[in-house]
Coordinates of C-alpha atoms and ligand atoms in Angstrom, one line a residue:
M1 CA 14.3 -57.9 -136.6
M2 CA 11.3 -57.8 -138.8
T3 CA 8.1 -56.0 -137.8
H4 CA 5.5 -58.5 -136.8
D5 CA 2.3 -58.1 -135.0
S6 CA -0.2 -60.5 -133.6
K7 CA -3.7 -59.3 -132.9
D8 CA -7.0 -60.6 -132.0
F9 CA -9.6 -60.0 -134.7
N10 CA -12.7 -59.9 -132.6
C11 CA -16.0 -61.1 -133.9
T12 CA -17.7 -59.0 -131.2
A13 CA -21.2 -59.7 -132.4
A14 CA -20.6 -63.4 -132.9
T15 CA -21.1 -65.1 -129.6
T16 CA -21.7 -68.7 -128.7
G17 CA -24.5 -70.1 -126.7
F18 CA -23.6 -68.5 -123.4
G19 CA -22.5 -65.2 -124.8
R20 CA -18.8 -66.1 -125.2
S21 CA -17.3 -64.1 -128.1
L22 CA -15.4 -65.8 -130.9
S23 CA -12.2 -64.3 -132.2
L24 CA -9.5 -65.0 -134.7
Q25 CA -5.8 -64.4 -134.3
V26 CA -4.0 -62.7 -137.2
Y27 CA -0.2 -62.9 -137.4
Q28 CA 1.2 -60.1 -139.5
F29 CA 4.8 -59.8 -140.9
Q30 CA 5.8 -56.6 -142.6
G31 CA 9.0 -56.2 -144.7
A32 CA 11.1 -53.1 -145.0
T33 CA 9.9 -52.3 -148.5
P34 CA 6.3 -52.3 -149.7
G35 CA 5.2 -55.0 -152.0
K36 CA 2.6 -57.8 -152.4
K37 CA 0.2 -58.8 -149.6
V38 CA 0.0 -62.5 -149.0
Y39 CA -2.9 -63.9 -147.0
L40 CA -2.8 -67.5 -145.6
Q41 CA -5.4 -69.2 -143.6
A42 CA -5.9 -72.8 -142.3
N43 CA -8.6 -75.0 -140.8
L44 CA -11.7 -73.5 -142.5
H45 CA -13.1 -77.1 -142.4
G46 CA -13.0 -78.3 -138.8
A47 CA -11.2 -81.7 -139.4
E48 CA -8.5 -80.2 -141.6
I49 CA -5.8 -79.3 -139.1
S50 CA -2.4 -79.9 -140.7
G51 CA -2.3 -76.3 -142.2
N52 CA -2.1 -74.9 -138.7
A53 CA 1.2 -76.7 -138.3
V54 CA 2.3 -75.3 -141.7
I55 CA 1.4 -71.8 -140.4
Y56 CA 3.3 -72.5 -137.2
H57 CA 6.4 -73.5 -139.1
L58 CA 6.1 -70.4 -141.3
I59 CA 5.8 -68.1 -138.3
Q60 CA 8.9 -69.7 -136.8
F61 CA 10.7 -69.2 -140.1
L62 CA 9.6 -65.6 -140.6
Q63 CA 10.8 -64.7 -137.1
T64 CA 14.3 -65.6 -138.1
L65 CA 14.4 -63.2 -141.0
D66 CA 15.4 -59.6 -141.0
N67 CA 13.1 -57.1 -142.6
Q68 CA 15.1 -56.9 -145.8
Q69 CA 14.3 -60.5 -146.5
L70 CA 10.6 -59.9 -146.8
Q71 CA 9.2 -57.6 -149.4
G72 CA 5.6 -56.7 -148.8
E73 CA 3.6 -58.4 -146.0
I74 CA 2.3 -61.8 -145.0
W75 CA -0.8 -62.3 -142.9
L76 CA -1.4 -65.7 -141.4
V77 CA -4.6 -66.9 -139.7
P78 CA -4.5 -70.4 -138.1
V79 CA -7.6 -72.0 -136.8
C80 CA -9.6 -69.6 -138.9
N81 CA -13.0 -71.2 -138.1
P82 CA -13.5 -71.6 -134.4
L83 CA -17.0 -73.0 -134.7
S84 CA -16.1 -75.7 -137.2
T85 CA -13.0 -76.8 -135.2
N86 CA -15.2 -77.3 -132.1
Q87 CA -17.7 -79.5 -133.9
R88 CA -17.7 -83.2 -132.8
S89 CA -19.6 -86.3 -133.4
H90 CA -18.3 -88.7 -130.7
H91 CA -14.5 -88.7 -131.4
F92 CA -14.8 -87.4 -134.9
S93 CA -14.3 -83.8 -136.1
S94 CA -17.4 -83.3 -138.2
G95 CA -16.8 -79.6 -139.1
R96 CA -17.1 -79.7 -142.9
Y97 CA -20.7 -78.6 -142.6
N98 CA -22.1 -76.0 -140.3
S99 CA -24.2 -78.2 -138.0
Y100 CA -26.7 -75.4 -137.4
D101 CA -27.7 -74.8 -141.1
G102 CA -26.1 -77.8 -142.8
Q103 CA -24.1 -75.6 -145.2
D104 CA -20.5 -76.4 -146.3
W105 CA -18.3 -73.9 -144.5
N106 CA -16.4 -73.4 -147.7
R107 CA -19.5 -72.5 -149.8
I108 CA -20.6 -69.3 -148.0
F109 CA -18.4 -66.6 -149.5
W110 CA -19.2 -63.3 -151.1
D111 CA -18.6 -63.1 -154.9
Y112 CA -18.4 -59.6 -156.3
E113 CA -19.4 -60.8 -159.7
K114 CA -22.8 -61.9 -158.4
T115 CA -23.6 -58.4 -157.2
G116 CA -24.9 -57.5 -160.7
V117 CA -21.9 -55.4 -161.6
D118 CA -21.4 -55.0 -165.4
I119 CA -17.8 -56.1 -165.7
M120 CA -17.8 -55.7 -169.5
A121 CA -18.9 -52.1 -169.2
F122 CA -16.0 -51.5 -166.7
A123 CA -13.6 -53.2 -169.1
Q124 CA -14.7 -51.0 -172.0
A125 CA -14.5 -47.8 -170.0
H126 CA -11.0 -48.6 -168.8
L127 CA -9.5 -50.2 -171.9
H128 CA -7.2 -47.3 -172.6
L129 CA -5.5 -47.5 -169.1
E130 CA -2.4 -49.3 -168.1
P131 CA -2.9 -52.7 -166.4
E132 CA -1.8 -51.3 -163.0
A133 CA -4.4 -48.5 -163.2
I134 CA -7.1 -51.0 -164.3
Q135 CA -6.2 -53.2 -161.4
T136 CA -6.3 -50.3 -158.9
Q137 CA -9.7 -49.0 -160.1
Y138 CA -11.3 -52.5 -160.2
R139 CA -10.0 -53.3 -156.7
Q140 CA -11.5 -50.0 -155.5
M141 CA -14.9 -51.0 -157.0
I142 CA -14.7 -54.4 -155.2
Q143 CA -13.7 -52.8 -151.9
D144 CA -16.5 -50.1 -152.2
Q145 CA -19.1 -52.8 -152.8
F146 CA -17.7 -54.9 -149.9
Q147 CA -17.8 -51.9 -147.5
Q148 CA -21.4 -51.5 -148.4
L149 CA -22.0 -55.2 -147.6
L150 CA -20.2 -54.7 -144.3
L151 CA -22.3 -51.7 -143.3
E152 CA -25.5 -53.6 -144.2
T153 CA -24.3 -56.7 -142.3
K154 CA -23.5 -54.7 -139.2
A155 CA -26.7 -52.7 -139.3
S156 CA -29.2 -55.5 -139.9
S157 CA -30.9 -57.7 -137.4
R158 CA -31.5 -60.4 -140.0
V159 CA -27.9 -61.5 -140.5
P160 CA -27.2 -65.3 -140.1
F161 CA -23.8 -66.2 -138.7
K162 CA -22.4 -67.4 -142.0
H163 CA -22.9 -63.9 -143.5
Y164 CA -21.3 -62.3 -140.5
Y165 CA -18.4 -64.8 -140.6
R166 CA -17.6 -64.5 -144.3
C167 CA -17.3 -60.7 -143.8
Q168 CA -14.7 -61.3 -141.1
L169 CA -12.5 -63.5 -143.3
Q170 CA -12.9 -61.6 -146.6
S171 CA -12.2 -58.2 -144.9
L172 CA -8.7 -59.6 -144.1
C173 CA -7.9 -60.8 -147.7
L174 CA -9.8 -58.7 -150.3
D175 CA -6.8 -56.4 -150.7
A176 CA -4.3 -59.3 -150.9
D177 CA -2.4 -60.3 -154.0
Y178 CA -1.8 -64.0 -153.2
V179 CA -4.4 -65.9 -151.2
L180 CA -3.7 -69.4 -149.8
D181 CA -6.3 -71.5 -148.1
L182 CA -4.9 -74.6 -146.5
H183 CA -7.2 -77.6 -146.4
T184 CA -6.8 -81.4 -146.2
S185 CA -9.1 -84.2 -147.1
T186 CA -11.8 -85.1 -144.5
N187 CA -10.5 -88.6 -145.1
Q188 CA -7.0 -90.0 -145.9
A189 CA -5.5 -88.4 -149.0
L190 CA -2.5 -87.4 -151.1
D191 CA -1.2 -83.8 -151.3
Y192 CA -2.4 -81.7 -154.2
L193 CA -3.7 -78.3 -155.1
Y194 CA -6.5 -76.6 -157.0
C195 CA -5.4 -74.3 -159.8
F196 CA -7.3 -71.6 -161.7
Q197 CA -6.9 -70.8 -165.4
G198 CA -3.8 -69.0 -166.4
R199 CA -2.0 -69.8 -163.1
E200 CA -0.5 -73.2 -164.1
A201 CA 3.1 -71.9 -164.2
S202 CA 2.9 -70.6 -160.6
A203 CA 1.3 -73.9 -159.5
R204 CA 4.6 -75.6 -160.1
D205 CA 6.3 -73.5 -157.5
F206 CA 4.5 -75.3 -154.7
L207 CA 6.4 -78.5 -155.7
L208 CA 3.4 -80.7 -155.3
D209 CA 2.9 -83.5 -157.8
Y210 CA -0.8 -83.1 -158.7
G211 CA -3.1 -80.2 -159.4
I212 CA -6.8 -80.1 -160.2
L213 CA -7.7 -77.5 -162.8
M214 CA -10.8 -75.4 -162.0
S215 CA -12.7 -75.0 -165.2
T216 CA -16.1 -74.2 -163.7
Y217 CA -16.7 -72.6 -160.4
D218 CA -19.6 -70.8 -158.8
G219 CA -17.7 -68.4 -156.6
D220 CA -18.9 -69.6 -153.2
A221 CA -15.6 -71.2 -152.1
F222 CA -13.0 -69.0 -150.4
D223 CA -10.4 -69.3 -153.2
E224 CA -13.1 -68.7 -155.9
A225 CA -14.6 -65.7 -154.2
F226 CA -11.2 -63.9 -154.3
L227 CA -10.2 -64.7 -157.8
K228 CA -13.3 -65.2 -159.8
P229 CA -14.2 -61.5 -160.3
W230 CA -10.6 -60.9 -161.6
L231 CA -10.8 -63.9 -164.0
A232 CA -14.1 -62.4 -165.3
L233 CA -12.4 -59.1 -165.9
E234 CA -9.4 -60.8 -167.6
S235 CA -11.9 -62.6 -169.8
C236 CA -13.7 -59.3 -170.8
L237 CA -10.4 -57.6 -171.5
A238 CA -9.3 -60.5 -173.7
D239 CA -12.7 -60.3 -175.6
L240 CA -12.0 -56.6 -176.2
G241 CA -8.5 -57.4 -177.7
K242 CA -6.5 -56.4 -174.6
P243 CA -5.4 -59.6 -172.9
I244 CA -4.0 -58.9 -169.4
Q245 CA -3.2 -61.4 -166.6
F246 CA -3.1 -59.6 -163.3
D247 CA -0.5 -60.8 -160.8
L248 CA -3.2 -62.0 -158.5
E249 CA -3.6 -65.7 -157.4
S250 CA -5.7 -67.8 -155.2
W251 CA -4.9 -71.3 -154.1
T252 CA -6.4 -74.1 -152.1
L253 CA -3.8 -76.6 -151.0
E254 CA -5.0 -80.0 -149.9
L255 CA -2.3 -81.3 -147.5
G256 CA -3.0 -84.9 -146.8
S257 CA -5.5 -86.4 -144.3
G258 CA -8.1 -85.1 -142.0
M259 CA -8.0 -85.2 -138.2
A260 CA -4.2 -85.8 -138.5
M261 CA -1.0 -83.9 -138.1
D262 CA 0.9 -85.8 -140.8
E263 CA 4.6 -84.8 -140.7
F264 CA 5.1 -85.5 -144.4
S265 CA 2.2 -83.3 -145.5
I266 CA 3.2 -80.6 -143.1
A267 CA 6.8 -80.5 -144.3
L268 CA 5.7 -80.7 -148.0
G269 CA 3.2 -77.8 -147.5
T270 CA 5.7 -75.7 -145.6
R271 CA 8.4 -76.2 -148.2
G272 CA 6.0 -75.5 -151.0
I273 CA 4.7 -72.3 -149.6
K274 CA 8.3 -71.0 -148.9
N275 CA 9.3 -71.9 -152.4
Y276 CA 6.2 -70.2 -153.9
L277 CA 6.8 -67.0 -151.9
A278 CA 10.5 -67.0 -152.9
S279 CA 9.5 -67.5 -156.5
K280 CA 7.2 -64.5 -156.2
G281 CA 10.0 -62.4 -154.8
V282 CA 8.1 -61.9 -151.5
L283 CA 10.8 -63.9 -149.6
K284 CA 14.5 -63.3 -150.3
V285 CA 16.1 -66.1 -148.5
P286 CA 19.1 -68.4 -149.2
D287 CA 18.4 -71.7 -151.0
F288 CA 15.0 -70.6 -152.2
P289 CA 13.5 -71.0 -154.8
L290 CA 14.9 -74.5 -154.7
P291 CA 16.9 -75.5 -157.8
I292 CA 14.4 -78.4 -158.4
T293 CA 11.7 -75.8 -159.1
T294 CA 12.8 -75.3 -162.7
H295 CA 12.3 -78.9 -163.7
H296 CA 9.6 -79.9 -161.3
E297 CA 6.5 -81.2 -163.0
I298 CA 3.0 -81.0 -161.7
Q299 CA 0.5 -83.2 -163.3
F300 CA -2.9 -81.5 -163.9
V301 CA -6.2 -83.2 -164.2
S302 CA -9.7 -81.7 -164.6
R303 CA -12.2 -82.0 -161.9
Q304 CA -14.1 -84.4 -164.1
Q305 CA -11.1 -86.7 -164.0
V306 CA -11.5 -87.2 -160.3
K307 CA -13.9 -90.1 -159.9
K308 CA -15.6 -91.2 -156.7
Y309 CA -16.5 -94.8 -156.0
H310 CA -19.6 -95.4 -153.9
A311 CA -20.4 -98.7 -152.1
I312 CA -22.4 -101.1 -154.3
A313 CA -23.9 -102.6 -151.1
G314 CA -23.8 -102.1 -147.4
G315 CA -21.1 -103.9 -145.3
M316 CA -17.5 -103.6 -144.3
I317 CA -14.7 -102.6 -146.6
Q318 CA -11.7 -104.9 -146.7
N319 CA -8.6 -105.6 -148.9
R320 CA -8.7 -102.0 -150.2
V321 CA -5.9 -100.6 -152.3
E322 CA -3.4 -98.3 -150.6
L323 CA -3.4 -94.6 -151.0
G324 CA -1.2 -93.5 -153.9
T325 CA -1.4 -96.8 -155.8
F326 CA -1.6 -96.6 -159.6
V327 CA -4.4 -98.9 -160.5
E328 CA -5.3 -100.4 -163.9
K329 CA -8.8 -100.8 -165.3
N330 CA -10.4 -104.0 -164.0
Q331 CA -7.9 -104.2 -161.1
L332 CA -9.5 -105.0 -157.7
L333 CA -10.1 -101.8 -155.7
Y334 CA -11.7 -103.2 -152.6
E335 CA -14.1 -105.9 -151.2
I336 CA -17.3 -105.5 -149.2
L337 CA -18.0 -108.1 -146.5
S338 CA -21.8 -108.3 -146.8
F339 CA -24.3 -110.0 -144.5
N340 CA -27.0 -109.9 -146.9
K341 CA -30.0 -111.0 -144.7
I342 CA -31.5 -113.3 -147.4
G343 CA -30.7 -116.5 -145.6
K344 CA -27.4 -117.1 -147.4
I345 CA -23.9 -117.3 -145.9
P346 CA -22.0 -114.0 -145.9
Q347 CA -20.7 -112.8 -149.2
I348 CA -17.5 -111.1 -150.3
L349 CA -18.3 -108.6 -153.1
Q350 CA -15.5 -107.4 -155.2
V351 CA -15.3 -103.9 -156.8
F352 CA -12.9 -103.2 -159.7
A353 CA -11.5 -100.1 -161.2
E354 CA -13.5 -98.7 -164.2
A355 CA -10.5 -96.9 -165.6
D356 CA -6.7 -96.6 -165.0
G357 CA -5.8 -94.1 -162.3
L358 CA -4.2 -93.0 -159.1
V359 CA -5.8 -93.7 -155.7
L360 CA -6.2 -90.1 -154.4
D361 CA -8.5 -90.4 -151.4
L362 CA -9.8 -93.1 -149.0
A363 CA -12.7 -93.0 -146.7
I364 CA -11.7 -93.2 -143.0
N365 CA -14.7 -95.2 -142.1
Q366 CA -14.6 -98.8 -143.4
A367 CA -18.2 -99.4 -142.5
V368 CA -20.5 -98.5 -145.4
N369 CA -24.2 -98.2 -146.2
Q370 CA -25.0 -98.8 -149.8
F371 CA -23.9 -95.8 -151.9
D372 CA -21.6 -94.4 -149.2
Y373 CA -18.4 -92.9 -150.5
V374 CA -15.4 -95.4 -150.5
L375 CA -12.6 -93.8 -152.4
A376 CA -11.6 -91.4 -155.1
M377 CA -9.4 -92.1 -158.2
M378 CA -7.5 -89.5 -160.2
E379 CA -7.8 -90.8 -163.8
L380 CA -4.6 -89.7 -165.5
G381 CA -3.8 -89.5 -169.1
Ligands
LIG4 ZN1 -11.6 -78.5 -146.8

């Protein structure tokens, strides 16, 4: 039987309106031999629940293993944002933005690179070391700086919740090797992932069909906050003639639609994560990595190739294309039923694709004000 542990991670200073404390539950699985640390969380945005089911299936699966079948450790945190999951507007889960300060819950995280650290100076001073030693020393610098932040956060009476909360999550994952943040669309969407530079080969192991390449990022998102300081170090080392890619990865998986427990997306996500962990050697289990991994193709697009369509007028959306449809330029995307209030009979306004592409995401609400979001296309090729 593998060692596993489940513990409450108390946010003792974080209490809700009537003094109730908020807490997170962390499930930890430890293999017989040391190795990589994997950190997985789900439901950072309140409407994005399917990752919790993925974590549930992974916990069920991990419980069937013996401790020789896991190398290293896996930490899993379902329902990682109790405040966002509680948010409602009528029947709708509105927890993408913190309703108290308006901020996106996934734009609050601490980025080591922004502390003013001179990464190039570190790279120059450690250029003569082996990659493992560079990694260890850089990790220690990040951890030291983070411990300082923790002390300041705990000691100060000027800390907003978002700064307290980010410390809770980041203290669980800063020492990890592979970080996975499970999201979905707020709306209805296909399954895909976000991929950082140099990690394209590993992206394939998730067995998803589409990936969005991160070319620019500001470090505030959870996946970015983990990996960005390392990518910056890799870049400095390459500039100094010593290209190194650390075996550190950070992923955001987008598993289907919001406010839904879609069986297909849950199964796809669970299979993909098992396959990824087996490909990394963390899991040693029969059948994984699946034979299809070697010839699986993931199609990458840049963020700029994902185009959002916004309503050209207020009204109701009808005759909209289905999710996952390949659409050609000038093909009908949707119609707006418009009661124009200029004394004329109601109009049907047609909106056409401005380029070829795949229908990636559809708004749940088919009532729109002018300029409201309607759908997103992934422009391929
Ligand atoms: Zn999200």
